[in-house]
Amino acid sequence: MNFNAITIRDIAKELNLSVSTVSKALRDSHEISEKTKKLVMEYAREKNYRPNPIAQSLKQGLSKSIGIVVSTIENQFFSQVINGIESVAYKEGYNVIITQTHESYDLEVKNVGHLTHRSIDGLLISLSTETKDIEHLQRLHRQGLPIVFFDRVSNEIDTHKVIADNYRGGYNATKHLIESGFDRIAHITSPPNISITKERLAGYHQALADAGVTLPDNYIKYCPHGGRDISEIENALNELLALDPKPNAIFTTSDRITTTTLFLINKMGIKIPEEIALAGYTNTTLADVLNPPLTSVYQPGFEIGQKATEMLISLITSKRPVTEFQTAVLPTQLFVRKSSIKKS
Amino acid sequence: MNFNAITIRDIAKELNLSVSTVSKALRDSHEISEKTKKLVMEYAREKNYRPNPIAQSLKQGLSKSIGIVVSTIENQFFSQVINGIESVAYKEGYNVIITQTHESYDLEVKNVGHLTHRSIDGLLISLSTETKDIEHLQRLHRQGLPIVFFDRVSNEIDTHKVIADNYRGGYNATKHLIESGFDRIAHITSPPNISITKERLAGYHQALADAGVTLPDNYIKYCPHGGRDISEIENALNELLALDPKPNAIFTTSDRITTTTLFLINKMGIKIPEEIALAGYTNTTLADVLNPPLTSVYQPGFEIGQKATEMLISLITSKRPVTEFQTAVLPTQLFVRKSSIKKS
DNA sequence: TTGAAAGCGCTACCAC
DNA sequence: GTGGTAGCGCTTTCAA
């Protein structure tokens, strides 16, 4: 299994030392003479010795791995977050174990179970759209498992959290649409129970209010599974297009909803932005090449991952119980492209 | 760490049995009476006992984890492969550890080193575009580490491999372009040293030959880093467009090259497919929404991941040394869209 | 400054 | 059918 099969015992034997001396020497303990340390370290390097991380884990009661729960890594936002997580985790000597909920509450519970049974030192989680009850996490949290929420957070657990500035992302996108001359702005979004939905919606409402625009409630459509099924987006869209007056712009949240909305509008033969403008949350690197180029709210996925991991490791390594928690809010970026610019 | 802190020892004490009896009972050993087994198992379930996987690993000399090396998970092809890998690995009780080379040979060597130091039972790898020398893998292979190649494989190591039918993918895309009325088909591809480049190129050549089309060698452009840097694609494109006669179609390989080529052509204001047609390898789910909708060669990423993992686990669990190796070749799919259809 | 020995949780060998 | 015990590789106390 470990393909540097040399152990601490081999070194001890070869150097006529005891295992404990070698162990201490390798960890640069002050109770070992410089001479011995040098001897051991050089021999270890020469033989390319690596401590067996499993034995270390067993001894120290730490697994040196971090569990991750996201909806799906195929979503570029999450793959960027994972890149950020790994960049910090690997540097600090942690493994990561990635699991996906595919927006299912049951899968989330199952994954969290698997992760804890596999011995993780901490958990990074973005809740599934279906998740309403978080008892499965509260139990673990009470037992002392360090947890950091990111993206879709819960306020029913008091711990560190990292989110994009969802409120401002929603505000800026909506404001931009208004300033581009669109006054009937619909909103297609994830289910109302998850945090990002509420925050982005609040931004949308405020931007409308600030501009003195009033719109009916049925301009807002929720997708129960966050757009996992194309039909939920299709329904939302059809309902919006049947309204009188019809919206002349749509603000969407989440990669899936945004790109699927674009797909559906194109398929219906409706012209963007002439007949309806579109601006939405997405982290795809293809926004420029879409038809039409898509105005997007971009979240700093990589940085979110980094920050969350730093916070988690600080919880894991903290000597005393942590009682002061913070929520990091990272700015989003609005990229204005053709899909939301009125031709004049 | 393990938040089901109950151990086999606790059970033994509570039930007035020995640890070994409990251990055997839990593993349903035939040398334990049904009565005792039932007693132990019920108590274990009641107390939600889970064996500590780290202790098991240490004991058995197996880590129950699989190392993965890909270029980047942001590429949808690879995230689909990883989904396939995880679907099999988790079912079989294996963890996966994902690392990314970002097309760098140095990073690949480093990642492989980290993985083996972290004790993996086997390795799934798609080589970086920079990799020419695979001594870092040959050493491990000689030492007995099970390795399965996928996507970008090497024939310098005799082991299981899983690839898409790159030859036929290249053949079909090129044939389709020819049949659509394009006779001057350029090819922008990855560096010539990696397997997928050669195979797709062979398909391209054969399709041209079968149609009796002869094209100059400078219709083929290689991107040294597989399109990691936009400039390499930009150069390739500029060189192609400066040719006389200019190509009237381009066949591209790899997600990155394909979508970047689309981006650049759009940026130059050149019309697709009127002035130049485009067909390329990509697994993006957005092909339909691109401008224009993009003719794509799709690889069964999920299935590739599944197959590779099944093969790897069979190597890991094999009692006797395996000497018969196979290369699984999975079919690609050609999706014809507007980018390669001549307006008539 | 060094070493012997216990023990992390589990499995497996060998006695009883 | 059951239990004692050694040992996986490492860290850490305690004794020398």
Tab-separated table of N, CA, C and O in Angstrom, chain A residues 23-125:
chain	number	residue	atom	x	y	z
A	23	SER	N	11.674	8.264	16.200
A	23	SER	CA	10.432	9.022	16.084
A	23	SER	C	10.641	10.468	16.523
A	23	SER	O	10.270	11.404	15.825
A	24	LYS	N	11.251	10.609	17.665
A	24	LYS	CA	11.484	11.961	18.185
A	24	LYS	C	12.431	12.747	17.285
A	24	LYS	O	12.223	13.934	17.037
A	25	ALA	N	13.472	12.068	16.835
A	25	ALA	CA	14.446	12.746	15.980
A	25	ALA	C	13.769	13.277	14.716
A	25	ALA	O	13.987	14.420	14.306
A	26	LEU	N	12.909	12.452	14.155
A	26	LEU	CA	12.242	12.855	12.915
A	26	LEU	C	11.322	14.052	13.142
A	26	LEU	O	11.097	14.849	12.236
A	27	ARG	N	10.812	14.151	14.356
A	27	ARG	CA	9.925	15.272	14.640
A	27	ARG	C	10.711	16.431	15.246
A	27	ARG	O	10.139	17.348	15.805
A	28	ASP	N	12.018	16.338	15.142
A	28	ASP	CA	12.906	17.423	15.548
A	28	ASP	C	12.711	17.781	17.024
A	28	ASP	O	12.732	18.946	17.404
A	29	SER	N	12.548	16.758	17.847
A	29	SER	CA	12.335	17.002	19.279
A	29	SER	C	13.587	17.578	19.934
A	29	SER	O	14.706	17.232	19.570
A	30	HIS	N	13.384	18.415	20.922
A	30	HIS	CA	14.528	19.059	21.580
A	30	HIS	C	15.254	18.093	22.520
A	30	HIS	O	16.353	18.356	22.954
A	31	GLU	N	14.600	16.975	22.822
A	31	GLU	CA	15.273	16.050	23.736
A	31	GLU	C	16.246	15.109	23.036
A	31	GLU	O	16.799	14.216	23.663
A	32	ILE	N	16.422	15.309	21.763
A	32	ILE	CA	17.370	14.470	21.014
A	32	ILE	C	18.567	15.331	20.599
A	32	ILE	O	18.405	16.495	20.227
A	33	SER	N	19.750	14.756	20.671
A	33	SER	CA	20.950	15.525	20.342
A	33	SER	C	20.982	15.861	18.848
A	33	SER	O	20.456	15.115	18.018
A	34	GLU	N	21.601	16.981	18.559
A	34	GLU	CA	21.703	17.413	17.161
A	34	GLU	C	22.343	16.320	16.314
A	34	GLU	O	21.931	16.087	15.181
A	35	LYS	N	23.318	15.708	16.892
A	35	LYS	CA	24.067	14.701	16.150
A	35	LYS	C	23.136	13.551	15.714
A	35	LYS	O	23.082	13.176	14.549
A	36	THR	N	22.390	13.041	16.675
A	36	THR	CA	21.480	11.939	16.367
A	36	THR	C	20.413	12.373	15.375
A	36	THR	O	20.089	11.663	14.425
A	37	LYS	N	19.890	13.551	15.622
A	37	LYS	CA	18.858	14.052	14.707
A	37	LYS	C	19.368	14.082	13.283
A	37	LYS	O	18.702	13.621	12.353
A	38	LYS	N	20.583	14.626	13.140
A	38	LYS	CA	21.139	14.754	11.799
A	38	LYS	C	21.294	13.370	11.157
A	38	LYS	O	20.915	13.154	10.006
A	39	LEU	N	21.831	12.468	11.967
A	39	LEU	CA	22.032	11.105	11.489
A	39	LEU	C	20.725	10.506	10.976
A	39	LEU	O	20.628	10.009	9.848
A	40	VAL	N	19.703	10.594	11.817
A	40	VAL	CA	18.408	10.010	11.481
A	40	VAL	C	17.796	10.678	10.262
A	40	VAL	O	17.350	10.022	9.316
A	41	MET	N	17.809	11.995	10.303
A	41	MET	CA	17.151	12.712	9.208
A	41	MET	C	17.814	12.443	7.870
A	41	MET	O	17.142	12.281	6.859
A	42	GLU	N	19.134	12.388	7.896
A	42	GLU	CA	19.811	12.145	6.629
A	42	GLU	C	19.545	10.742	6.110
A	42	GLU	O	19.308	10.543	4.929
A	43	TYR	N	19.548	9.806	7.042
A	43	TYR	CA	19.265	8.437	6.617
A	43	TYR	C	17.837	8.347	6.065
A	43	TYR	O	17.598	7.715	5.039
A	44	ALA	N	16.920	9.010	6.762
A	44	ALA	CA	15.520	8.971	6.343
A	44	ALA	C	15.366	9.563	4.947
A	44	ALA	O	14.695	8.999	4.080
A	45	ARG	N	16.000	10.685	4.738
A	45	ARG	CA	15.887	11.313	3.436
A	45	ARG	C	16.474	10.421	2.356
A	45	ARG	O	15.889	10.241	1.287
A	46	GLU	N	17.630	9.885	2.670
A	46	GLU	CA	18.318	9.040	1.706
A	46	GLU	C	17.442	7.849	1.296
A	46	GLU	O	17.339	7.498	0.132
A	47	LYS	N	16.784	7.261	2.287
A	47	LYS	CA	15.949	6.104	2.006
A	47	LYS	C	14.531	6.517	1.596
A	47	LYS	O	13.654	5.673	1.449
A	48	ASN	N	14.341	7.818	1.497
A	48	ASN	CA	13.028	8.323	1.086
A	48	ASN	C	11.930	7.846	2.035
A	48	ASN	O	10.864	7.401	1.612
A	49	TYR	N	12.226	7.937	3.310
A	49	TYR	CA	11.245	7.528	4.320
A	49	TYR	C	10.049	8.485	4.354
A	49	TYR	O	10.209	9.697	4.276
A	50	ARG	N	8.855	7.913	4.459
A	50	ARG	CA	7.638	8.712	4.683
A	50	ARG	C	6.857	8.064	5.792
A	50	ARG	O	6.640	6.856	5.747
A	51	PRO	N	6.443	8.851	6.764
A	51	PRO	CA	5.624	8.256	7.820
A	51	PRO	C	4.328	7.716	7.232
A	51	PRO	O	3.792	8.278	6.281
A	52	ASN	N	3.862	6.646	7.767
A	52	ASN	CA	2.581	6.078	7.344
A	52	ASN	C	1.451	6.913	7.938
A	52	ASN	O	1.241	6.914	9.145
A	53	PRO	N	0.744	7.642	7.073
A	53	PRO	CA	-0.284	8.556	7.589
A	53	PRO	C	-1.406	7.828	8.317
A	53	PRO	O	-2.053	8.396	9.201
A	54	ILE	N	-1.618	6.584	7.966
A	54	ILE	CA	-2.707	5.852	8.625
A	54	ILE	C	-2.339	5.547	10.065
A	54	ILE	O	-3.142	5.715	10.983
A	55	ALA	N	-1.088	5.142	10.261
A	55	ALA	CA	-0.653	4.882	11.621
A	55	ALA	C	-0.693	6.169	12.439
A	55	ALA	O	-1.112	6.183	13.595
A	56	GLN	N	-0.267	7.264	11.817
A	56	GLN	CA	-0.327	8.546	12.521
A	56	GLN	C	-1.751	8.887	12.911
A	56	GLN	O	-2.023	9.334	14.021
A	57	SER	N	-2.639	8.678	11.959
A	57	SER	CA	-4.034	9.000	12.226
A	57	SER	C	-4.576	8.187	13.388
A	57	SER	O	-5.232	8.710	14.283
A	58	LEU	N	-4.289	6.906	13.336
A	58	LEU	CA	-4.820	6.023	14.373
A	58	LEU	C	-4.315	6.469	15.744
A	58	LEU	O	-5.062	6.566	16.708
A	59	LYS	N	-3.043	6.769	15.791
A	59	LYS	CA	-2.440	7.173	17.041
A	59	LYS	C	-3.037	8.490	17.552
A	59	LYS	O	-3.378	8.611	18.723
A	60	GLN	N	-3.140	9.430	16.652
A	60	GLN	CA	-3.516	10.774	17.078
A	60	GLN	C	-5.017	10.984	17.131
A	60	GLN	O	-5.477	12.052	17.523
A	61	GLY	N	-5.737	9.983	16.710
A	61	GLY	CA	-7.188	10.150	16.734
A	61	GLY	C	-7.670	11.194	15.749
A	61	GLY	O	-8.725	11.790	15.914
A	62	LEU	N	-6.888	11.424	14.695
A	62	LEU	CA	-7.289	12.377	13.668
A	62	LEU	C	-7.144	11.704	12.319
A	62	LEU	O	-6.207	10.950	12.097
A	63	SER	N	-8.061	11.987	11.417
A	63	SER	CA	-7.996	11.312	10.129
A	63	SER	C	-7.269	12.143	9.095
A	63	SER	O	-6.922	11.671	8.038
A	64	LYS	N	-7.088	13.412	9.395
A	64	LYS	CA	-6.488	14.330	8.426
A	64	LYS	C	-7.272	14.322	7.123
A	64	LYS	O	-6.694	14.375	6.047
A	65	SER	N	-8.561	14.165	7.254
A	65	SER	CA	-9.344	14.386	6.047
A	65	SER	C	-10.573	15.230	6.332
A	65	SER	O	-11.088	15.267	7.453
A	66	ILE	N	-10.989	15.887	5.294
A	66	ILE	CA	-12.098	16.830	5.373
A	66	ILE	C	-13.195	16.342	4.448
A	66	ILE	O	-12.917	15.957	3.308
A	67	GLY	N	-14.404	16.321	4.929
A	67	GLY	CA	-15.524	15.921	4.093
A	67	GLY	C	-16.152	17.135	3.408
A	67	GLY	O	-16.237	18.212	3.998
A	68	ILE	N	-16.547	16.949	2.172
A	68	ILE	CA	-17.188	18.034	1.422
A	68	ILE	C	-18.546	17.548	0.933
A	68	ILE	O	-18.670	16.437	0.423
A	69	VAL	N	-19.556	18.379	1.084
A	69	VAL	CA	-20.871	18.073	0.526
A	69	VAL	C	-21.309	19.228	-0.368
A	69	VAL	O	-21.424	20.365	0.095
A	70	VAL	N	-21.484	18.939	-1.647
A	70	VAL	CA	-21.997	19.947	-2.582
A	70	VAL	C	-23.126	19.321	-3.392
A	70	VAL	O	-23.353	18.110	-3.312
A	71	SER	N	-23.829	20.137	-4.170
A	71	SER	CA	-24.910	19.543	-4.945
A	71	SER	C	-24.343	18.720	-6.096
A	71	SER	O	-24.667	17.556	-6.240
A	72	THR	N	-23.451	19.286	-6.903
A	72	THR	CA	-22.813	18.508	-7.958
A	72	THR	C	-21.558	19.200	-8.454
A	72	THR	O	-21.551	20.420	-8.622
A	73	ILE	N	-20.509	18.433	-8.671
A	73	ILE	CA	-19.258	19.055	-9.123
A	73	ILE	C	-19.311	19.430	-10.591
A	73	ILE	O	-18.419	20.094	-11.091
A	74	GLU	N	-20.349	19.004	-11.283
A	74	GLU	CA	-20.444	19.405	-12.684
A	74	GLU	C	-20.777	20.886	-12.820
A	74	GLU	O	-20.563	21.486	-13.858
A	75	ASN	N	-21.330	21.438	-11.763
A	75	ASN	CA	-21.595	22.866	-11.719
A	75	ASN	C	-20.257	23.578	-11.517
A	75	ASN	O	-19.538	23.320	-10.565
A	76	GLN	N	-19.942	24.472	-12.452
A	76	GLN	CA	-18.612	25.091	-12.395
A	76	GLN	C	-18.372	25.868	-11.112
A	76	GLN	O	-17.247	25.945	-10.620
A	77	PHE	N	-19.421	26.439	-10.549
A	77	PHE	CA	-19.229	27.142	-9.278
A	77	PHE	C	-18.644	26.185	-8.251
A	77	PHE	O	-17.651	26.502	-7.581
A	78	PHE	N	-19.207	25.012	-8.158
A	78	PHE	CA	-18.729	24.082	-7.138
A	78	PHE	C	-17.362	23.510	-7.474
A	78	PHE	O	-16.554	23.254	-6.584
A	79	SER	N	-17.084	23.302	-8.754
A	79	SER	CA	-15.743	22.795	-9.048
A	79	SER	C	-14.704	23.862	-8.721
A	79	SER	O	-13.600	23.549	-8.281
A	80	GLN	N	-15.085	25.112	-8.887
A	80	GLN	CA	-14.156	26.180	-8.498
A	80	GLN	C	-13.986	26.230	-6.974
A	80	GLN	O	-12.882	26.419	-6.460
A	81	VAL	N	-15.080	26.061	-6.265
A	81	VAL	CA	-14.998	26.031	-4.803
A	81	VAL	C	-14.081	24.887	-4.356
A	81	VAL	O	-13.210	25.058	-3.498
A	82	ILE	N	-14.267	23.737	-4.988
A	82	ILE	CA	-13.459	22.576	-4.611
A	82	ILE	C	-11.985	22.813	-4.900
A	82	ILE	O	-11.109	22.441	-4.114
A	83	ASN	N	-11.703	23.470	-6.003
A	83	ASN	CA	-10.312	23.839	-6.262
A	83	ASN	C	-9.750	24.681	-5.128
A	83	ASN	O	-8.615	24.494	-4.697
A	84	GLY	N	-10.541	25.612	-4.672
A	84	GLY	CA	-10.100	26.463	-3.559
A	84	GLY	C	-9.897	25.653	-2.291
A	84	GLY	O	-8.906	25.834	-1.571
A	85	ILE	N	-10.820	24.752	-2.037
A	85	ILE	CA	-10.712	23.911	-0.849
A	85	ILE	C	-9.426	23.076	-0.906
A	85	ILE	O	-8.641	23.050	0.039
A	86	GLU	N	-9.211	22.438	-2.050
A	86	GLU	CA	-8.043	21.572	-2.165
A	86	GLU	C	-6.750	22.370	-2.044
A	86	GLU	O	-5.773	21.892	-1.466
A	87	SER	N	-6.748	23.574	-2.585
A	87	SER	CA	-5.511	24.355	-2.552
A	87	SER	C	-5.062	24.583	-1.115
A	87	SER	O	-3.877	24.569	-0.816
A	88	VAL	N	-6.010	24.783	-0.229
A	88	VAL	CA	-5.647	24.987	1.180
A	88	VAL	C	-5.444	23.649	1.888
A	88	VAL	O	-4.464	23.443	2.601
A	89	ALA	N	-6.356	22.727	1.655
A	89	ALA	CA	-6.333	21.463	2.384
A	89	ALA	C	-5.025	20.700	2.151
A	89	ALA	O	-4.373	20.268	3.098
A	90	TYR	N	-4.645	20.536	0.895
A	90	TYR	CA	-3.450	19.763	0.590
A	90	TYR	C	-2.215	20.413	1.187
A	90	TYR	O	-1.310	19.735	1.665
A	91	LYS	N	-2.190	21.737	1.144
A	91	LYS	CA	-1.044	22.455	1.709
A	91	LYS	C	-0.913	22.140	3.198
A	91	LYS	O	0.189	22.044	3.737
A	92	GLU	N	-2.045	21.958	3.852
A	92	GLU	CA	-2.035	21.702	5.292
A	92	GLU	C	-2.017	20.210	5.617
A	92	GLU	O	-2.188	19.825	6.778
A	93	GLY	N	-1.871	19.402	4.589
A	93	GLY	CA	-1.767	17.966	4.832
A	93	GLY	C	-3.098	17.241	4.992
A	93	GLY	O	-3.142	16.137	5.521
A	94	TYR	N	-4.172	17.858	4.543
A	94	TYR	CA	-5.472	17.204	4.642
A	94	TYR	C	-5.903	16.629	3.298
A	94	TYR	O	-5.675	17.221	2.256
A	95	ASN	N	-6.523	15.479	3.361
A	95	ASN	CA	-7.264	14.910	2.242
A	95	ASN	C	-8.624	15.543	2.145
A	95	ASN	O	-9.145	16.003	3.158
A	96	VAL	N	-9.241	15.461	1.012
A	96	VAL	CA	-10.639	15.840	0.962
A	96	VAL	C	-11.444	14.691	0.382
A	96	VAL	O	-10.956	13.940	-0.456
A	97	ILE	N	-12.636	14.536	0.874
A	97	ILE	CA	-13.545	13.530	0.341
A	97	ILE	C	-14.781	14.272	-0.137
A	97	ILE	O	-15.464	14.927	0.649
A	98	ILE	N	-15.031	14.173	-1.426
A	98	ILE	CA	-16.105	14.950	-2.043
A	98	ILE	C	-17.355	14.096	-2.187
A	98	ILE	O	-17.280	12.972	-2.676
A	99	THR	N	-18.485	14.614	-1.779
A	99	THR	CA	-19.738	13.901	-2.030
A	99	THR	C	-20.748	14.867	-2.644
A	99	THR	O	-20.659	16.072	-2.459
A	100	GLN	N	-21.704	14.317	-3.352
A	100	GLN	CA	-22.681	15.131	-4.061
A	100	GLN	C	-24.107	14.753	-3.655
A	100	GLN	O	-24.420	13.576	-3.531
A	101	THR	N	-24.931	15.765	-3.476
A	101	THR	CA	-26.311	15.492	-3.063
A	101	THR	C	-27.257	15.428	-4.249
A	101	THR	O	-28.366	14.925	-4.111
A	102	HIS	N	-26.848	15.996	-5.373
A	102	HIS	CA	-27.758	16.123	-6.512
A	102	HIS	C	-29.104	16.705	-6.045
A	102	HIS	O	-30.162	16.286	-6.507
A	103	GLU	N	-28.991	17.640	-5.110
A	103	GLU	CA	-30.153	18.373	-4.588
A	103	GLU	C	-31.151	17.496	-3.839
A	103	GLU	O	-32.303	17.865	-3.668
A	104	SER	N	-30.694	16.355	-3.374
A	104	SER	CA	-31.606	15.474	-2.650
A	104	SER	C	-31.298	15.469	-1.150
A	104	SER	O	-30.154	15.268	-0.729
A	105	TYR	N	-32.322	15.674	-0.355
A	105	TYR	CA	-32.161	15.662	1.097
A	105	TYR	C	-31.696	14.289	1.578
A	105	TYR	O	-30.789	14.180	2.398
A	106	ASP	N	-32.308	13.243	1.028
A	106	ASP	CA	-31.937	11.897	1.440
A	106	ASP	C	-30.467	11.608	1.175
A	106	ASP	O	-29.759	11.052	2.015
A	107	LEU	N	-30.018	12.011	-0.017
A	107	LEU	CA	-28.614	11.793	-0.347
A	107	LEU	C	-27.709	12.600	0.575
A	107	LEU	O	-26.622	12.156	0.947
A	108	GLU	N	-28.175	13.771	0.945
A	108	GLU	CA	-27.361	14.600	1.838
A	108	GLU	C	-27.167	13.893	3.178
A	108	GLU	O	-26.049	13.793	3.694
A	109	VAL	N	-28.261	13.395	3.716
A	109	VAL	CA	-28.188	12.696	5.001
A	109	VAL	C	-27.269	11.471	4.893
A	109	VAL	O	-26.415	11.222	5.750
A	110	LYS	N	-27.434	10.751	3.805
A	110	LYS	CA	-26.630	9.554	3.576
A	110	LYS	C	-25.137	9.903	3.464
A	110	LYS	O	-24.281	9.270	4.084
A	111	ASN	N	-24.847	10.917	2.671
A	111	ASN	CA	-23.454	11.323	2.481
A	111	ASN	C	-22.811	11.755	3.787
A	111	ASN	O	-21.675	11.390	4.088
A	112	VAL	N	-23.539	12.551	4.547
A	112	VAL	CA	-22.998	13.020	5.820
A	112	VAL	C	-22.722	11.825	6.719
A	112	VAL	O	-21.696	11.749	7.395
A	113	GLY	N	-23.636	10.859	6.674
A	113	GLY	CA	-23.424	9.630	7.440
A	113	GLY	C	-22.157	8.909	7.009
A	113	GLY	O	-21.305	8.583	7.823
A	114	HIS	N	-22.021	8.692	5.720
A	114	HIS	CA	-20.827	8.021	5.216
A	114	HIS	C	-19.565	8.745	5.631
A	114	HIS	O	-18.588	8.145	6.058
A	115	LEU	N	-19.600	10.048	5.470
A	115	LEU	CA	-18.395	10.832	5.770
A	115	LEU	C	-17.989	10.667	7.223
A	115	LEU	O	-16.823	10.432	7.530
A	116	THR	N	-18.947	10.766	8.122
A	116	THR	CA	-18.575	10.684	9.531
A	116	THR	C	-18.154	9.259	9.890
A	116	THR	O	-17.262	9.069	10.697
A	117	HIS	N	-18.761	8.289	9.257
A	117	HIS	CA	-18.324	6.926	9.524
A	117	HIS	C	-16.930	6.672	8.999
A	117	HIS	O	-16.234	5.787	9.467
A	118	ARG	N	-16.565	7.411	8.006
A	118	ARG	CA	-15.224	7.254	7.444
A	118	ARG	C	-14.202	8.079	8.205
A	118	ARG	O	-13.070	8.213	7.783
A	119	SER	N	-14.644	8.658	9.274
A	119	SER	CA	-13.734	9.434	10.100
A	119	SER	C	-13.195	10.673	9.404
A	119	SER	O	-12.116	10.660	8.823
A	120	ILE	N	-13.938	11.721	9.469
A	120	ILE	CA	-13.434	12.998	8.985
A	120	ILE	C	-13.183	13.902	10.184
A	120	ILE	O	-13.798	13.749	11.227
A	121	ASP	N	-12.251	14.822	9.993
A	121	ASP	CA	-11.945	15.753	11.079
A	121	ASP	C	-12.848	16.977	11.040
A	121	ASP	O	-12.914	17.736	12.015
A	122	GLY	N	-13.486	17.194	9.895
A	122	GLY	CA	-14.332	18.369	9.777
A	122	GLY	C	-15.150	18.296	8.510
A	122	GLY	O	-14.860	17.508	7.611
A	123	LEU	N	-16.177	19.121	8.439
A	123	LEU	CA	-17.125	19.052	7.323
A	123	LEU	C	-17.354	20.426	6.707
A	123	LEU	O	-17.587	21.414	7.407
A	124	LEU	N	-17.279	20.455	5.367
A	124	LEU	CA	-17.622	21.663	4.611
A	124	LEU	C	-18.887	21.351	3.840
A	124	LEU	O	-18.911	20.411	3.058
A	125	ILE	N	-19.922	22.146	4.042
A	125	ILE	CA	-21.177	21.762	3.400
A	125	ILE	C	-21.957	22.936	2.835
A	125	ILE	O	-22.027	24.013	3.430
